[in-house]
XYZ file of C-alpha atoms in Angstrom:
287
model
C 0.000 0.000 0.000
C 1.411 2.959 -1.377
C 1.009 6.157 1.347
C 2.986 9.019 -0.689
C 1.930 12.222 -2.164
C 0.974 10.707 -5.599
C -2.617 9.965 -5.895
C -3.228 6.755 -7.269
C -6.406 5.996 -9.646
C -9.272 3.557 -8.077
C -8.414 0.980 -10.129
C -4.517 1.128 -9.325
C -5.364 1.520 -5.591
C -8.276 -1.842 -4.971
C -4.966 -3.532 -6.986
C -2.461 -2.153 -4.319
C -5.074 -2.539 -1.112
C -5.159 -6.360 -2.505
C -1.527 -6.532 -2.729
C -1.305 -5.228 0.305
C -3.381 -7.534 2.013
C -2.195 -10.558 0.589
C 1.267 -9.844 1.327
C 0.490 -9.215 5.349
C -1.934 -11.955 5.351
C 1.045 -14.257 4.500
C 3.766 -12.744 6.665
C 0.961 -13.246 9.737
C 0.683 -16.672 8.815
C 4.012 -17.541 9.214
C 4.617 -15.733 11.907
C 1.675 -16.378 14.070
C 1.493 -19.964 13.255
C 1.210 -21.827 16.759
C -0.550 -18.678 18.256
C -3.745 -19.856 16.342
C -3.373 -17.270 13.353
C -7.534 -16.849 12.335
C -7.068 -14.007 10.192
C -6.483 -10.271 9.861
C -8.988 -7.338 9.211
C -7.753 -3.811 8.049
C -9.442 -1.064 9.369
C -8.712 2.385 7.638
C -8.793 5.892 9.129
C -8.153 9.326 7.372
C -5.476 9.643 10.208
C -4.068 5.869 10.868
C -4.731 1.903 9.524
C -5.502 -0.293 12.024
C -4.598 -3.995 11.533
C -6.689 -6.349 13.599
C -5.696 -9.715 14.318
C -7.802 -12.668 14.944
C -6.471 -15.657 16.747
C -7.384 -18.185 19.593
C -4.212 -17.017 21.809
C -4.458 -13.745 21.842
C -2.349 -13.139 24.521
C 0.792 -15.076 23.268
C 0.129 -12.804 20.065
C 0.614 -10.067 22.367
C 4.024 -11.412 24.467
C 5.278 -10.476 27.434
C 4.508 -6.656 28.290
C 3.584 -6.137 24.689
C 6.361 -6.775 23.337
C 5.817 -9.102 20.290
C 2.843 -6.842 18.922
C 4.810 -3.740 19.238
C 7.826 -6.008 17.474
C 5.488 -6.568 14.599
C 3.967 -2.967 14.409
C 7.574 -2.335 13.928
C 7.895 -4.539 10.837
C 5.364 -3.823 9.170
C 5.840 0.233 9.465
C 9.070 -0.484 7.714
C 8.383 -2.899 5.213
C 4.930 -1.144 3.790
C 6.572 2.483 4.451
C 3.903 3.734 6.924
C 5.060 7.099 8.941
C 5.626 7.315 12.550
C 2.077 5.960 14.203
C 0.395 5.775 10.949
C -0.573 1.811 11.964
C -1.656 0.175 14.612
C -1.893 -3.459 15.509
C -4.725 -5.144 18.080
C -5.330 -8.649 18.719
C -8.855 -10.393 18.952
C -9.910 -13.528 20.321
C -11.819 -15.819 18.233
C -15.151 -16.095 19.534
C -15.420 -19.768 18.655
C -13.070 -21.603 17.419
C -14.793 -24.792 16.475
C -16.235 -22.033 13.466
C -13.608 -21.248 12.303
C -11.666 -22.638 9.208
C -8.150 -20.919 9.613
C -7.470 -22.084 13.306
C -8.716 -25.801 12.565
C -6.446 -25.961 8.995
C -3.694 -24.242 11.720
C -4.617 -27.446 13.994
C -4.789 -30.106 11.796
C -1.520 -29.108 10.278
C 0.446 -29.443 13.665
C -1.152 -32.787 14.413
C -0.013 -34.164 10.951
C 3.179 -32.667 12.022
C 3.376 -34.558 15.122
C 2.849 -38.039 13.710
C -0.780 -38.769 13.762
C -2.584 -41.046 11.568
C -4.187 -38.920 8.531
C -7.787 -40.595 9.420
C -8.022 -40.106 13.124
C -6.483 -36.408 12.816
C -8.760 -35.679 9.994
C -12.215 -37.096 12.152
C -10.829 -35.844 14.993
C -11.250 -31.957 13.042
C -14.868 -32.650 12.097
C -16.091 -34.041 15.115
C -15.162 -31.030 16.724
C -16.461 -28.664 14.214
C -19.830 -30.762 14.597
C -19.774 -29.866 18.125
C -19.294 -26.355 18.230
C -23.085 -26.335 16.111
C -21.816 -26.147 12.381
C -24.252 -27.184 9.806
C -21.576 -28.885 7.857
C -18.027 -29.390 7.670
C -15.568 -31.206 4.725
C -11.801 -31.856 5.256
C -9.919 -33.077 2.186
C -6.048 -33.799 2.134
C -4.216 -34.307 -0.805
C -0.666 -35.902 -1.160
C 1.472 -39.015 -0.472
C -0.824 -40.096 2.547
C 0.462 -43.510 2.921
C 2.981 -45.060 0.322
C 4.903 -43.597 -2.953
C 1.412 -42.514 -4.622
C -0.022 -39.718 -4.158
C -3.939 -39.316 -3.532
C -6.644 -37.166 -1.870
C -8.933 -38.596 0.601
C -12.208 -36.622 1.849
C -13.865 -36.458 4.957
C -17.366 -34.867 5.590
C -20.119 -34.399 7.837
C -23.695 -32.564 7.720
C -24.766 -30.055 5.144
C -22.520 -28.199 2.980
C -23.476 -25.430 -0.258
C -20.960 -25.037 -2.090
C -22.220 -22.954 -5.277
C -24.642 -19.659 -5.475
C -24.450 -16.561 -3.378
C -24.923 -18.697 -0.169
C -22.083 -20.612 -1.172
C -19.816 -17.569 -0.492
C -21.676 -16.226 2.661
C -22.178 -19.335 4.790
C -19.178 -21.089 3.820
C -15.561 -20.205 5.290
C -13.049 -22.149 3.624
C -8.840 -22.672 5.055
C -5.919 -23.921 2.775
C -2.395 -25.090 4.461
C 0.662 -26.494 2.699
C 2.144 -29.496 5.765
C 5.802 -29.966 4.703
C 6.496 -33.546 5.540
C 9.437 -35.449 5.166
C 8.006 -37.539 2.324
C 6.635 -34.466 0.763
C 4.147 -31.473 0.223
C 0.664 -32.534 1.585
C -2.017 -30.274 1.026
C -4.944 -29.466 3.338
C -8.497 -27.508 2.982
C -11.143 -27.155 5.470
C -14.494 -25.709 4.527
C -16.920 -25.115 7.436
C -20.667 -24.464 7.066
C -21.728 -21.653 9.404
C -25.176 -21.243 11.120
C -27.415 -18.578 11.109
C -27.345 -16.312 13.600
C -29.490 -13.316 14.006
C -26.937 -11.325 16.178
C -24.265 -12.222 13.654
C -21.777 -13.303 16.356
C -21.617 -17.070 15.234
C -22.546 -16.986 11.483
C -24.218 -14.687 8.942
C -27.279 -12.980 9.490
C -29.827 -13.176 6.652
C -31.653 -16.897 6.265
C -31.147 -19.275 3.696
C -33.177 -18.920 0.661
C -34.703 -22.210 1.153
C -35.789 -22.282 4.748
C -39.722 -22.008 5.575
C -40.387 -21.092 8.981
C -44.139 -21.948 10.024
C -45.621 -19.914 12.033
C -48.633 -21.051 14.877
C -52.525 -20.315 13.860
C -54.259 -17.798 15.886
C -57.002 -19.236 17.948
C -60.262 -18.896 16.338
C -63.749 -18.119 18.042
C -66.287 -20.492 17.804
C -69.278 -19.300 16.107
C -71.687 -18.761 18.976
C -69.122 -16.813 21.015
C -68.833 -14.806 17.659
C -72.270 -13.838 17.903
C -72.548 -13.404 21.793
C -69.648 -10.926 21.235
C -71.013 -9.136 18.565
C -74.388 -9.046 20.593
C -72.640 -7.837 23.582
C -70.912 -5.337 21.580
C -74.325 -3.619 20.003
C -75.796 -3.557 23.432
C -73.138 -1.823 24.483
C -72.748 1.123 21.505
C -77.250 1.656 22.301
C -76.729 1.928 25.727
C -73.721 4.444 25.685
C -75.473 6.252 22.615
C -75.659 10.293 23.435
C -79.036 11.653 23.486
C -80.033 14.485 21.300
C -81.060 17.634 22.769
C -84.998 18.356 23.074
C -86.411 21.487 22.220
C -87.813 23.705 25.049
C -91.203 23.348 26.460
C -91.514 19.321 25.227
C -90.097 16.246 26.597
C -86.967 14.689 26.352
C -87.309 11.310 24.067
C -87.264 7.708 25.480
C -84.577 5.455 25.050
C -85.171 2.254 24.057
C -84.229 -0.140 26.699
C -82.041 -3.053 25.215
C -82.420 -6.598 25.696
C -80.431 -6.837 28.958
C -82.115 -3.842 30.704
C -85.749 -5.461 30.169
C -84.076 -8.613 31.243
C -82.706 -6.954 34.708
C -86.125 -5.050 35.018
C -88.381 -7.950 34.849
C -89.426 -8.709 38.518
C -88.775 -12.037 40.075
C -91.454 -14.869 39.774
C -93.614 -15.225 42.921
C -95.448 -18.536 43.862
C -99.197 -18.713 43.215
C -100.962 -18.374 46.839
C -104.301 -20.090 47.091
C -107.133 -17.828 46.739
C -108.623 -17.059 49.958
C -111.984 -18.690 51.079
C -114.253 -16.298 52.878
C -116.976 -17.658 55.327
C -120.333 -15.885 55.231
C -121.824 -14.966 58.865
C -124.674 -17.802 59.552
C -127.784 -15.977 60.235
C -130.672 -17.102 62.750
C -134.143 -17.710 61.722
C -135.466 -15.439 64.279
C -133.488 -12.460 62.220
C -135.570 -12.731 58.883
């Protein structure tokens, strides 16, 4: 990345950003190999670049007192001609490193270094990718495995997309060259993200395929349908303003609803017998 006085056109300056990046990108690798080396996202300012690194040990990246990231602010000032605090580095732990490609390529590369068998190192990788709640995850290594010929053997587990614009968002890929004593073997680890809707663990925006159902609403059955809707006319008469009457005549009725003639109507009282009254016997002598 050039930072002089010349002003470079857009297309000449996306060339030199890339150039730029893949150049640091490679001289992190190396560097912060065993430190768990995830990646490395530059950040620019109109006043200073920040470089942030992403690894699972952040705090070897950053050595004793600071030393080793102030060590490799230094080397990179000089070799990309940056001015006196015109970069920055920071270091950021990987929130989970099960999810991420780089630091398992960075793994599996160590344990083919140390002797393991290719199968059990290789399982070993997607078993704990499957853990950390990855939809998918593929590991292929190419090379001479086991005898003089060279081949490629593939291991996989869940659901992987590999073409399409999903393809490129939900997928994060790792490549690592192993130098063995019989040779160059080759690794790549492709890991199939979730979805997240924080975007902490994988991309945002859904799948274009996924169909989430939602519950029905409860539905009224038809009678309490029609007590509501009764319930609610009663209501609107019975809270209806009257109109003004005119002076000298009397103010109109309201119609009493349903419930009001209901609450009016007295009580039912039991039928009494009908009471039998006795005529006064008169005397002979009174006629």
């Amino acid at each position: 990345m050039s930072h002089g006085t010349k002003r470079l056109s857009t297309k000449r300056k996306f060339v030199a950003d890339g150039v730029f990046y893949a150049e640091l990108n490679e001289l992190l690798t190396s560097e912060l190999a065993e430190e768990g080396y995830a990646g490395v996202e530059v950040r620019t300012t109109p006043h200073r670049t920040e470089l942030v690194i992403r690894a699972t040990r952040t705090q070897n990246v950053l050595g004793e007192n600071n030393r080793r990231i102030r060590e490799l602010t230094s080397v990179v000032q000089k070799r990309f001609d940056f001015a006196d605090g015109a970069v920055e580095l920071y270091a950021e732990r990987v929130h989970n490193r099960g999810l991420c490609a780089q630091a398992q390529a960075e793994s599996l590369k160590f344990k083919l270094l140390g002797g393991l068998a290719v199968r059990r190192a290789c399982y070993g990788v997607v078993r704990f990718v499957m853990e950390a709640k990855a939809k998918g995850c593929e590991v292929i290594v190419t090379g001479k495995l086991r005898g003089q010929r060279a081949k490629a053997m593939k291991f996989g587990d869940g659901y992987m997309i590999k073409t399409g614009h999903a393809g490129q968002v939900y997928t994060d890929s790792a490549v690592r060259h192993v130098l063995m004593r019989q040779g160059v073997i080759g690794i790549r680890v492709a890991i199939m993200l979730p979805q997240d809707p924080r975007g902490v663990m994988g991309p945002k925006i859904p799948l274009d395929d996924v169909v989430t159902i939602l519950e029905p609403k409860e539905e009224l059955s038809p009678s309490e349908m029609l007590a509501q809707q009764q319930a609610a006319a009663a209501a609107a008469a019975y809270s209806a303003p009257v109109d003004a009457a005119p002076e000298g005549s009397e103010p109109a009725a309201i119609a009493p609803s349903a419930m009001d003639i209901e609450s009016a109507a007295p009580a039912p009282i039991d039928a009494a017998p009908p009471a039998v009254v006795e005529e006064p016997a008169m005397d002979e002598g009174m006629l």
